[in-house]
Coordinates of C-alpha atoms and ligand atoms in Angstrom, one line a residue:
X1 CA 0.0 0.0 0.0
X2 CA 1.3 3.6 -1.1
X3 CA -0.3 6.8 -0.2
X4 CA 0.0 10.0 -1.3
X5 CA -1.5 13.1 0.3
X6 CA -1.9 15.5 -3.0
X7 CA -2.1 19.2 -2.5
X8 CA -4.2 19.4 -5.4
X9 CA -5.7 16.6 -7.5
X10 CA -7.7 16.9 -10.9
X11 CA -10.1 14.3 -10.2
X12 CA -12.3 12.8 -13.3
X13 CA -15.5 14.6 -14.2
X14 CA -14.5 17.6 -11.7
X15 CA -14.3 21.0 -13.8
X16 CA -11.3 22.1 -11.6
X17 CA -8.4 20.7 -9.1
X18 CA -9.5 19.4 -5.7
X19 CA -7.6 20.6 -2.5
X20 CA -5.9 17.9 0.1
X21 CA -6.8 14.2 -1.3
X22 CA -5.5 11.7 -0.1
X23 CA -4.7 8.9 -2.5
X24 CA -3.8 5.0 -2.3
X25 CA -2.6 2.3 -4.1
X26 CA -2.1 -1.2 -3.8
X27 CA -0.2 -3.2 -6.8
X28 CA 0.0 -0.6 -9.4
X29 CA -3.8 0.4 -8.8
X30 CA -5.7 2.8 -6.7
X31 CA -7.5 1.3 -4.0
X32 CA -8.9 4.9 -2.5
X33 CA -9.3 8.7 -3.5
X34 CA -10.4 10.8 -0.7
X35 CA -10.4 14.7 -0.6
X36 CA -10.5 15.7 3.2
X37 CA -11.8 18.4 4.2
X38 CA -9.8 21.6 3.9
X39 CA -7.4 21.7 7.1
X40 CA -8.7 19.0 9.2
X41 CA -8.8 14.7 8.6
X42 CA -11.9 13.7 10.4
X43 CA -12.2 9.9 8.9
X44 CA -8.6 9.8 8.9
X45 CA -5.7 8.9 11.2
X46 CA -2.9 11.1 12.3
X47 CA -0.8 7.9 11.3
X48 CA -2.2 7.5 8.0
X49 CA -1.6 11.3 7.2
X50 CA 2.1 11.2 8.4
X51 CA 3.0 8.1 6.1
X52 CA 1.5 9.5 3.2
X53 CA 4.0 10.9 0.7
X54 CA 3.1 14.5 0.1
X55 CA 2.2 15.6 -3.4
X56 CA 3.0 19.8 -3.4
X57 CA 1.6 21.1 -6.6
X58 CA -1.2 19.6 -8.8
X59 CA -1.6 16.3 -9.6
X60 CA -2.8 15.1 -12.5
X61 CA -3.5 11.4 -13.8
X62 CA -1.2 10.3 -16.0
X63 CA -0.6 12.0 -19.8
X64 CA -0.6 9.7 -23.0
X65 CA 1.3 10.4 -25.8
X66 CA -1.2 9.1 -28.1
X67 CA 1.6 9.4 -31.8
X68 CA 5.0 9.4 -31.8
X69 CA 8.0 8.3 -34.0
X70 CA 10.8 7.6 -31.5
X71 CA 13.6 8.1 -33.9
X72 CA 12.7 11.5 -35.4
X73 CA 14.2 12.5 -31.6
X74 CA 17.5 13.0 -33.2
X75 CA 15.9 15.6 -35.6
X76 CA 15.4 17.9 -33.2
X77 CA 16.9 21.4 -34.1
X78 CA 18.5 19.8 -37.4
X79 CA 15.1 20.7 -39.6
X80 CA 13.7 23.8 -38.5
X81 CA 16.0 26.2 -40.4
X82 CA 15.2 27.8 -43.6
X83 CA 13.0 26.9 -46.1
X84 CA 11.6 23.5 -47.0
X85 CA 8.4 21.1 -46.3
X86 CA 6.8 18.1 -45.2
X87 CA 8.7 16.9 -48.1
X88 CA 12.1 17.8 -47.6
X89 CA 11.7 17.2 -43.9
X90 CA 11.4 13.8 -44.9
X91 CA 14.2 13.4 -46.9
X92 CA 16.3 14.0 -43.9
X93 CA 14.3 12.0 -41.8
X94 CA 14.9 9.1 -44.0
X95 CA 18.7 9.7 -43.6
X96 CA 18.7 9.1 -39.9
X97 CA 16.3 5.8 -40.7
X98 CA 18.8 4.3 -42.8
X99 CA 21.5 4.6 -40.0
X100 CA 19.5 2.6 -37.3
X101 CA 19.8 -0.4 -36.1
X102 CA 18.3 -2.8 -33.0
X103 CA 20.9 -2.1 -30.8
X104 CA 21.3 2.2 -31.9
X105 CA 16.9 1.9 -32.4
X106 CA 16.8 0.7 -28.0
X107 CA 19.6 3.5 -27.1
X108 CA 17.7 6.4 -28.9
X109 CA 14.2 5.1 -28.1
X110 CA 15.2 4.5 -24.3
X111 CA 16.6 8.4 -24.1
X112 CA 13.9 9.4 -25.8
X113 CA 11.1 7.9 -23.6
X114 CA 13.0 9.0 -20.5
X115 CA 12.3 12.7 -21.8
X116 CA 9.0 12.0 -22.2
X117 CA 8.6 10.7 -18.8
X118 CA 9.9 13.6 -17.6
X119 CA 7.5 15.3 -19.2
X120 CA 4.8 13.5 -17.6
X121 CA 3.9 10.9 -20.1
X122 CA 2.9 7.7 -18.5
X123 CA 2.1 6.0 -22.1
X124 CA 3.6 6.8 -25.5
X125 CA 1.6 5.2 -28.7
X126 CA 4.8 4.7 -31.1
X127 CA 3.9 4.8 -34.8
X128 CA 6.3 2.0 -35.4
X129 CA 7.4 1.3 -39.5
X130 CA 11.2 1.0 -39.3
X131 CA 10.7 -2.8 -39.7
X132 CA 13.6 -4.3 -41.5
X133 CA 17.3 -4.3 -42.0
X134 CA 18.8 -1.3 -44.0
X135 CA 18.6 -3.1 -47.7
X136 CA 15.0 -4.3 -46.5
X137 CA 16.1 -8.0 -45.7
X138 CA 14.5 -9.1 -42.3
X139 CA 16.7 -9.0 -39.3
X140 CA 17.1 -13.1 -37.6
X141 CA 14.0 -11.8 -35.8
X142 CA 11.9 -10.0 -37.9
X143 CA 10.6 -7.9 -35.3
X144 CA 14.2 -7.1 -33.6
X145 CA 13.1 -3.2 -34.0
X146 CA 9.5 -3.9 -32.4
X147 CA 11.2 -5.7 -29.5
X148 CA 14.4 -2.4 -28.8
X149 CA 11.5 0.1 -28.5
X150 CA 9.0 -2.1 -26.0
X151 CA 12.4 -2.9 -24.2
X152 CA 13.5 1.3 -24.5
X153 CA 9.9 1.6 -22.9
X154 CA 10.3 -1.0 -20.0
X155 CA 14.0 0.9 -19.3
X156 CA 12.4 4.2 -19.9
X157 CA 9.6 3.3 -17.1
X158 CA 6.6 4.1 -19.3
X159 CA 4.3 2.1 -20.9
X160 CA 3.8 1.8 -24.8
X161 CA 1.5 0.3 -27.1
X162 CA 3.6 -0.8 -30.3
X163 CA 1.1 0.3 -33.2
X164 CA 3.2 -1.6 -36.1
X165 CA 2.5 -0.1 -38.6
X166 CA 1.7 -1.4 -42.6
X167 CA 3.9 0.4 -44.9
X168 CA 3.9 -1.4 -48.4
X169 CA 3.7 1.7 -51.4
X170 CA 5.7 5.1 -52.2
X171 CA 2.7 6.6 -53.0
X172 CA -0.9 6.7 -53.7
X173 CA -0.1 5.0 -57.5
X174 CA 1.6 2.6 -55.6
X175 CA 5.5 3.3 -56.6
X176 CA 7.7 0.7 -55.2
X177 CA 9.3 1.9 -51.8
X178 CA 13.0 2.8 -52.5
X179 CA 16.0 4.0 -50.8
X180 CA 15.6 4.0 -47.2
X181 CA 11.8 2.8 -47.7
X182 CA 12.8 -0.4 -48.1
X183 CA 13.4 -0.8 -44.4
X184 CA 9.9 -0.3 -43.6
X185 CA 8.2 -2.9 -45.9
X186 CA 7.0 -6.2 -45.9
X187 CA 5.8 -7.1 -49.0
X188 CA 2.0 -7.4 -49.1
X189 CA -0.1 -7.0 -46.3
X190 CA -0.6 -10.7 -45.1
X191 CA 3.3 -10.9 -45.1
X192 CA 2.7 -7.8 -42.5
X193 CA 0.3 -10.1 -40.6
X194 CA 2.3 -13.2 -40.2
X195 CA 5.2 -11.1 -38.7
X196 CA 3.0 -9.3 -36.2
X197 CA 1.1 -12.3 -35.4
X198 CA 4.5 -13.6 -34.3
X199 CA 5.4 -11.0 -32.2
X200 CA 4.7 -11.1 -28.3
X201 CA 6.2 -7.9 -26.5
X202 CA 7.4 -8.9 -23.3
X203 CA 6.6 -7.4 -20.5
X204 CA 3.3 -6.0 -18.7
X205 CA 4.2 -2.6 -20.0
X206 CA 2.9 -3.1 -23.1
X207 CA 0.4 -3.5 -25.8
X208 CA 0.3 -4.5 -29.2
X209 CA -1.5 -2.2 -32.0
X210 CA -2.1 -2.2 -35.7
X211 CA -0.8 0.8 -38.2
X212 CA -2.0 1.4 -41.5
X213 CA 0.8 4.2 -42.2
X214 CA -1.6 6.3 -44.9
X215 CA -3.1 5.7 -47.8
X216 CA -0.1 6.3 -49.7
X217 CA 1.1 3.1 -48.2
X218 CA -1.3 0.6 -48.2
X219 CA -3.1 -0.3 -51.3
X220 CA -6.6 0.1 -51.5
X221 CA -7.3 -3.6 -51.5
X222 CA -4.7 -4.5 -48.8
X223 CA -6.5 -2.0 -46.4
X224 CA -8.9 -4.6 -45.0
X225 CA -5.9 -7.0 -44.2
X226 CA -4.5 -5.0 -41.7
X227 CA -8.5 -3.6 -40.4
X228 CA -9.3 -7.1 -40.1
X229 CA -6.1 -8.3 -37.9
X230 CA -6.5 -4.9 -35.7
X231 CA -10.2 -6.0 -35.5
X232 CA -9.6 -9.9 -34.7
X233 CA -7.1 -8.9 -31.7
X234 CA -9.1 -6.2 -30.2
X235 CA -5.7 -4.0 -30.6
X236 CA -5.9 -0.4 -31.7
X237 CA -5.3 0.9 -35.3
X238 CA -3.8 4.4 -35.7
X239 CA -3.6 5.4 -39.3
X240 CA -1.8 9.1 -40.6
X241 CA -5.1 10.9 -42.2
X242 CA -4.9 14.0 -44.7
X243 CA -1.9 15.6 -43.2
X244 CA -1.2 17.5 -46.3
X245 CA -3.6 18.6 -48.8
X246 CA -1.5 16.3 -51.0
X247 CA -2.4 13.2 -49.7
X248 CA -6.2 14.0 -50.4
X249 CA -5.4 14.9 -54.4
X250 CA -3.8 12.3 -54.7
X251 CA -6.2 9.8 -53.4
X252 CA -9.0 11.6 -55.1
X253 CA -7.3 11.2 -58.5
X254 CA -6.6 7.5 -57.8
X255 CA -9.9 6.3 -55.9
X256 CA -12.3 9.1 -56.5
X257 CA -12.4 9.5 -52.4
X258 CA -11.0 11.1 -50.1
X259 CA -8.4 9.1 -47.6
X260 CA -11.5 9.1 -44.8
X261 CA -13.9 7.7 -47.8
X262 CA -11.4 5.3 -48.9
X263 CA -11.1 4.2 -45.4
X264 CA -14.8 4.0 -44.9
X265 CA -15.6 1.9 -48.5
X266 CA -12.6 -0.6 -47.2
X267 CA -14.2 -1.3 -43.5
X268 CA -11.4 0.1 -41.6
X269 CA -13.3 3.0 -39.6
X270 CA -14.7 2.1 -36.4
X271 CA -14.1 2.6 -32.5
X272 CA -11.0 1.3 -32.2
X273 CA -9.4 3.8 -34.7
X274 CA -7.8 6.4 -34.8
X275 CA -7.2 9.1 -37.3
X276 CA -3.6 10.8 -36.8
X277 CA -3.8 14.8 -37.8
X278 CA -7.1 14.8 -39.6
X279 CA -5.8 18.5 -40.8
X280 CA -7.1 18.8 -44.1
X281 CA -10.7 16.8 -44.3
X282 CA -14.2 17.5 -45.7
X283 CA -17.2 18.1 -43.8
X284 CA -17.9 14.6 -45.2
X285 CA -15.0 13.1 -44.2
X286 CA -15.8 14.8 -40.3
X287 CA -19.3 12.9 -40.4
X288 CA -17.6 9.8 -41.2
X289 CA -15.4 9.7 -38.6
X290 CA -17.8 10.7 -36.0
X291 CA -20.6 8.1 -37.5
X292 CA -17.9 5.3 -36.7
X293 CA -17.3 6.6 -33.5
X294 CA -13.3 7.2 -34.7
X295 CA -11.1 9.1 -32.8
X296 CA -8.5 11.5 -33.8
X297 CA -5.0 12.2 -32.3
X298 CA -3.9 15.9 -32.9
X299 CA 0.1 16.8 -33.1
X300 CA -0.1 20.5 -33.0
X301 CA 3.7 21.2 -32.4
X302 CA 4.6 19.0 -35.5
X303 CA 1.6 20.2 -37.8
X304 CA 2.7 24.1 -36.9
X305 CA 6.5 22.7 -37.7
X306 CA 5.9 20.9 -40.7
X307 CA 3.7 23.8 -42.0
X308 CA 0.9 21.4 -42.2
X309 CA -1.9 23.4 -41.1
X310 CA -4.7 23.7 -38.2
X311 CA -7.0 20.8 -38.0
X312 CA -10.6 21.9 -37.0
X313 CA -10.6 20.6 -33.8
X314 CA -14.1 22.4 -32.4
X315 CA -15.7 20.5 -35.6
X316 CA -14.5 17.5 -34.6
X317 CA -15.9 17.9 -30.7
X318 CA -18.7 19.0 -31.7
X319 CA -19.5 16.1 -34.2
X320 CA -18.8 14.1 -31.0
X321 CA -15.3 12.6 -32.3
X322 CA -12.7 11.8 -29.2
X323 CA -9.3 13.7 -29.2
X324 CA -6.0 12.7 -28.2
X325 CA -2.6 14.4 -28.4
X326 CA 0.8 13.3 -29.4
X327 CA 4.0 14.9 -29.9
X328 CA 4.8 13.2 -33.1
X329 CA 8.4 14.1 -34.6
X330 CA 9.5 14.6 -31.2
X331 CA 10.8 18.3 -31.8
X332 CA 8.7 18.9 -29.0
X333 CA 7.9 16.9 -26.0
X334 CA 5.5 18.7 -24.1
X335 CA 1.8 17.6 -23.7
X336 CA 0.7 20.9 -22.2
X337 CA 1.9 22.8 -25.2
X338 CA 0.3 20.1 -27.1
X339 CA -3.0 20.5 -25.3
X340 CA -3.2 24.2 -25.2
X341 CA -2.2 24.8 -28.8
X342 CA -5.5 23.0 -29.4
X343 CA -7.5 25.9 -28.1
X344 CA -5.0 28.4 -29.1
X345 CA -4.5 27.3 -32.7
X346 CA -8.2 27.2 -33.0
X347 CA -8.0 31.1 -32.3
X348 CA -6.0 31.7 -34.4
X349 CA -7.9 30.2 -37.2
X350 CA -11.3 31.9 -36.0
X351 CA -10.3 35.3 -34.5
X352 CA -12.3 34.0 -31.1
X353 CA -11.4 32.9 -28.0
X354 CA -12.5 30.4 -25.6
X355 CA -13.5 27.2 -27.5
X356 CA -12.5 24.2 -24.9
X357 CA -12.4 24.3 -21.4
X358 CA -9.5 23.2 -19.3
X359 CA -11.2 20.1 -17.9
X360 CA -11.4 19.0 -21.4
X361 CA -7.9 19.7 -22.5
X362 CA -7.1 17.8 -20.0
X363 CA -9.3 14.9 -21.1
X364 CA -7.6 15.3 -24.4
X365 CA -4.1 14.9 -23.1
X366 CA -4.9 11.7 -20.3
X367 CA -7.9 9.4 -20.4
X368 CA -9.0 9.9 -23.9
X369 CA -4.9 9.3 -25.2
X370 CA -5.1 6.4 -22.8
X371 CA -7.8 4.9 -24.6
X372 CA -6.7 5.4 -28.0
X373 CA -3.7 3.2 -27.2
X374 CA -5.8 0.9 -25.8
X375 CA -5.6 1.6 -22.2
X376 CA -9.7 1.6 -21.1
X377 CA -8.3 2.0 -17.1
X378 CA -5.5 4.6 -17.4
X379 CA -6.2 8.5 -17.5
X380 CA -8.2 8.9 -14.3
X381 CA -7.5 9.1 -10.8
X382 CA -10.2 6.8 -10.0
X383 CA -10.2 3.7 -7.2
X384 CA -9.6 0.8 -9.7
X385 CA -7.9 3.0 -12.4
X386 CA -4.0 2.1 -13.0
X387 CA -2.1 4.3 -10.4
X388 CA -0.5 7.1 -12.9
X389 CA -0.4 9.8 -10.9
X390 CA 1.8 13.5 -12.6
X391 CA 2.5 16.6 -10.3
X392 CA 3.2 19.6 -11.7
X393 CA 5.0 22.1 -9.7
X394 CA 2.7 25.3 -8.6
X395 CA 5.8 27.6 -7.6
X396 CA 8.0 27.5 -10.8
X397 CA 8.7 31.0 -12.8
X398 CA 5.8 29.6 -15.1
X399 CA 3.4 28.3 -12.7
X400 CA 3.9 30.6 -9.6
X401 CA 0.7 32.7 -9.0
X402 CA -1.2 30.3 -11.3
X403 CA -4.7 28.6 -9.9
X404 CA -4.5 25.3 -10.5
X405 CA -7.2 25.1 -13.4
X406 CA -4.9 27.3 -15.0
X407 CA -1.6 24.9 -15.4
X408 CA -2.4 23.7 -19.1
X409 CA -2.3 27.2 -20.3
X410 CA 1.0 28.4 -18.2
X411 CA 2.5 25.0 -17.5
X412 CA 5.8 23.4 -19.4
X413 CA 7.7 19.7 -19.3
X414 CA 9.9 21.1 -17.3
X415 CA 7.5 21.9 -14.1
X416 CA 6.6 18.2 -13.9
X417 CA 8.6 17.0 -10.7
X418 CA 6.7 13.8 -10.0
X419 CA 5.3 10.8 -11.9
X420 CA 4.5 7.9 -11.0
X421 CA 3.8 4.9 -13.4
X422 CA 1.7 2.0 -12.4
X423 CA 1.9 2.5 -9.2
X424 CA 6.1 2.9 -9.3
X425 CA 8.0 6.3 -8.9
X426 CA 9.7 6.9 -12.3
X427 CA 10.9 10.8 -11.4
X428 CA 11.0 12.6 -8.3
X429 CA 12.3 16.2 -7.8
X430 CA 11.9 16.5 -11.6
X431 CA 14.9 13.5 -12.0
X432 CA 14.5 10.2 -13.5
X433 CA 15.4 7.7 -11.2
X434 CA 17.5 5.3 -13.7
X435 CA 18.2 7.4 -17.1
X436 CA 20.6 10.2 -17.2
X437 CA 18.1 11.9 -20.3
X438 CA 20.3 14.7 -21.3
X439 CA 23.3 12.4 -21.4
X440 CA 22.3 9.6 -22.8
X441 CA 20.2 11.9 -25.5
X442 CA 23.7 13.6 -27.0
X443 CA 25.0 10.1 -26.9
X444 CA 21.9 8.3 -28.9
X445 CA 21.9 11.5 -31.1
X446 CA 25.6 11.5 -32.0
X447 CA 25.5 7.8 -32.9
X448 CA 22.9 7.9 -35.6
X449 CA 23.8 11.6 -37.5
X450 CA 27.3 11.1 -37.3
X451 CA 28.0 14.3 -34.8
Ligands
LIG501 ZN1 3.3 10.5 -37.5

């Protein structure tokens, strides 16, 4: 049994923070949530009070980092210069794929999931496609790369949910892959199957998912393949929707559809889905999603650095379609910028102000991120919930002065001083207890651009 007595604690369904509560847990789950009243503990013993591990700050439940690409980490400050695209962005992203390997792949991953759990991510959703061996060839074990970034989670403390991803086609035409493309393909889509179906990711820590990349990757009549298995397993399937206005030409010209229609005609919308970015689709395409009860997962600080665009989030809230956030390229790993660039973002677009409240930003960044990974009992500090508890510090420069409901528009990463994962400390005083991050970051960095 672990208790916590929490200054402040955002409890579920509660528009704002709760003063003094009390919180237990008993093998990685809590057992009891109860807010005393202010100053005095009449149902609870002086004893109980003294043990309990005091919480200064707020705490929330645990964030989930619903879309990320582990490796892009070593990007970071390497892109953003000058001119350029989502296209040309790639091209160097492509460089640092070709240069991984198992052994580089758990280094970088581990460093890179250590930052997040600084940050206050109890579970990252990694968009996994770098499959294969540099010239494409399989490694011994064909999911060697799976297996470094659910081990880089275990060492990293967090848990993940490995959504593998599908990646068979260059492009909507369906060009061969080439180049450094080759590493992420597997041939047809039931060759895709087989490997996943043989992969078991050890440890408690994590999930298994389903990818389709895009619908520049998968072949319209492959689609169903990887639905199916997603379906069959009861495991999540992420898919990248209409990031760039591109993507939805092209498909047009090809199928006559958009890339939500194309999903739709192939059976691949439903529940368990979820569409990453959504930035550039139809009214059409937004009924869709919500009529399959489809999620999406926003990336704000990668769709403002690839010049992608705003995604209408109010549109999708309102059509009743869940959100989730994820930090995506990694050039940012902060889920309170994430969450409030979905309110501010959505000013900019309109000219007005105040389209979500705070309670549902932070929806956006725990329980409903949990569930799109396929965590139903993460996200909430609730008795029975998983015991993810994230306290943000109220006396930083940022934060000082700031009532709690304020912290997701003032707070940053770097005010998170405690998390626990499961029930298990994983950073206290704003330290990880086992990774050195910045060290072992320049190290993992170094190794795969050559620096
Ligand atoms: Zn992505």
């Amino acid at each position: 049994m672990t208790r916590w007595l929490a200054e402040q604690a955002w409890l579920p369904d509660h528009a704002a923070p709760t003063p003094d509560v009390l919180i237990e847990a008993e093998d990685g789950r809590f057992t009891a949530v109860t807010p005393l009243a202010r100053g005095t503990s009449p149902q609870t013993g002086v004893e109980v009070l003294a043990e309990a591990g005091r919480l200064p700050g707020l705490t929330l439940p645990g964030l989930a980092n619903a879309h990320s690409h582990a490796f892009h980490r070593a990007l970071r400050g390497r892109t953003h210069g000058g001119r350029g695209d989502f296209w040309s962005w790639r091209d160097v992203m492509y460089d640092v794929a070709g240069r991984l390997d198992p052994d580089s792949y758990l280094a970088l991953a581990r460093a890179a999931y250590a930052e997040m759990a600084l940050a206050g991510v109890t579970c990252v959703g990694e968009f996994h496609y770098l499959h294969h061996g540099p010239d494409g060839r399989p490694y011994d074990d064909p999911n060697a790369m799976g297996a470094a970034l659910v081990e880089a989670a275990a060492q990293a403390g967090i848990r993940i949910t490995l959504l593998d991803a599908c990646y068979l086609t260059a492009s909507v035409a369906g060009e061969p892959l080439a180049g450094a493309q080759r590493r992420f393909g597997d041939g047809d889509s039931l060759r895709w199957a087989q490997r996943v179906d043989g992969f078991r990711p050890a440890g408690p820590h994590a999930l298994r998912g389903a990818a389709i990349h895009s619908v520049r990757a998968v072949p319209a009549e492959q689609l169903a393949t990887v639905a199916g298995w997603a379906y069959r397993q009861g495991a999540p399937l992420h898919v990248h929707l209409s990031e760039q206005p591109a993507e939805n030409d092209a498909c047009r010209a090809a199928h006559g559809r958009t890339p939500a229609g194309l999903l739709a005609d192939r059976g691949v919308l439903g529940p368990d889905v979820t569409a990453v970015h959504a930035t550039h689709p139809t009214s059409a395409d937004l009924a869709l999603l919500a009529e399959h009860r489809t999620g999406v997962c926003l990336c704000p600080t990668t769709e403002r650095d690839l010049a992608d665009g705003i995604g209408p989030a109010r549109l999708m809230a309102d059509a009743g379609i869940p959100l989730s956030l994820g930090s995506d390229s990694n050039a940012v790993v902060d889920l309170f910028e994430e969450a409030r660039a979905v309110e501010l973002d959505e000013r900019l677009r309109t000219r007005r102000r105040g389209h979500f409240t705070a309670a549902a930003l932070r929806d956006a960044a725990t329980v409903s991120g949990h569930a799109a990974l396929g965590w139903a009992d993460a996200g909430r500090i609730a008795v029975g919930e998983r015991a993810d508890l994230v306290t943000v510090r109220l006396d930083s420069p940022r934060t000082a002065g700031v009532p709690p409901v304020g912290v997701f528009f003032a707070a940053t990463a770097a005010d998170v001083d405690q998390v626990v994962v499961d029930g298990r400390q994983v950073v206290r005083d704003g330290r990880h207890l086992t990774v050195d991050v910045p060290a072992e970051l320049r190290a993992a960095v170094a190794a795969v651009t050559g620096d």
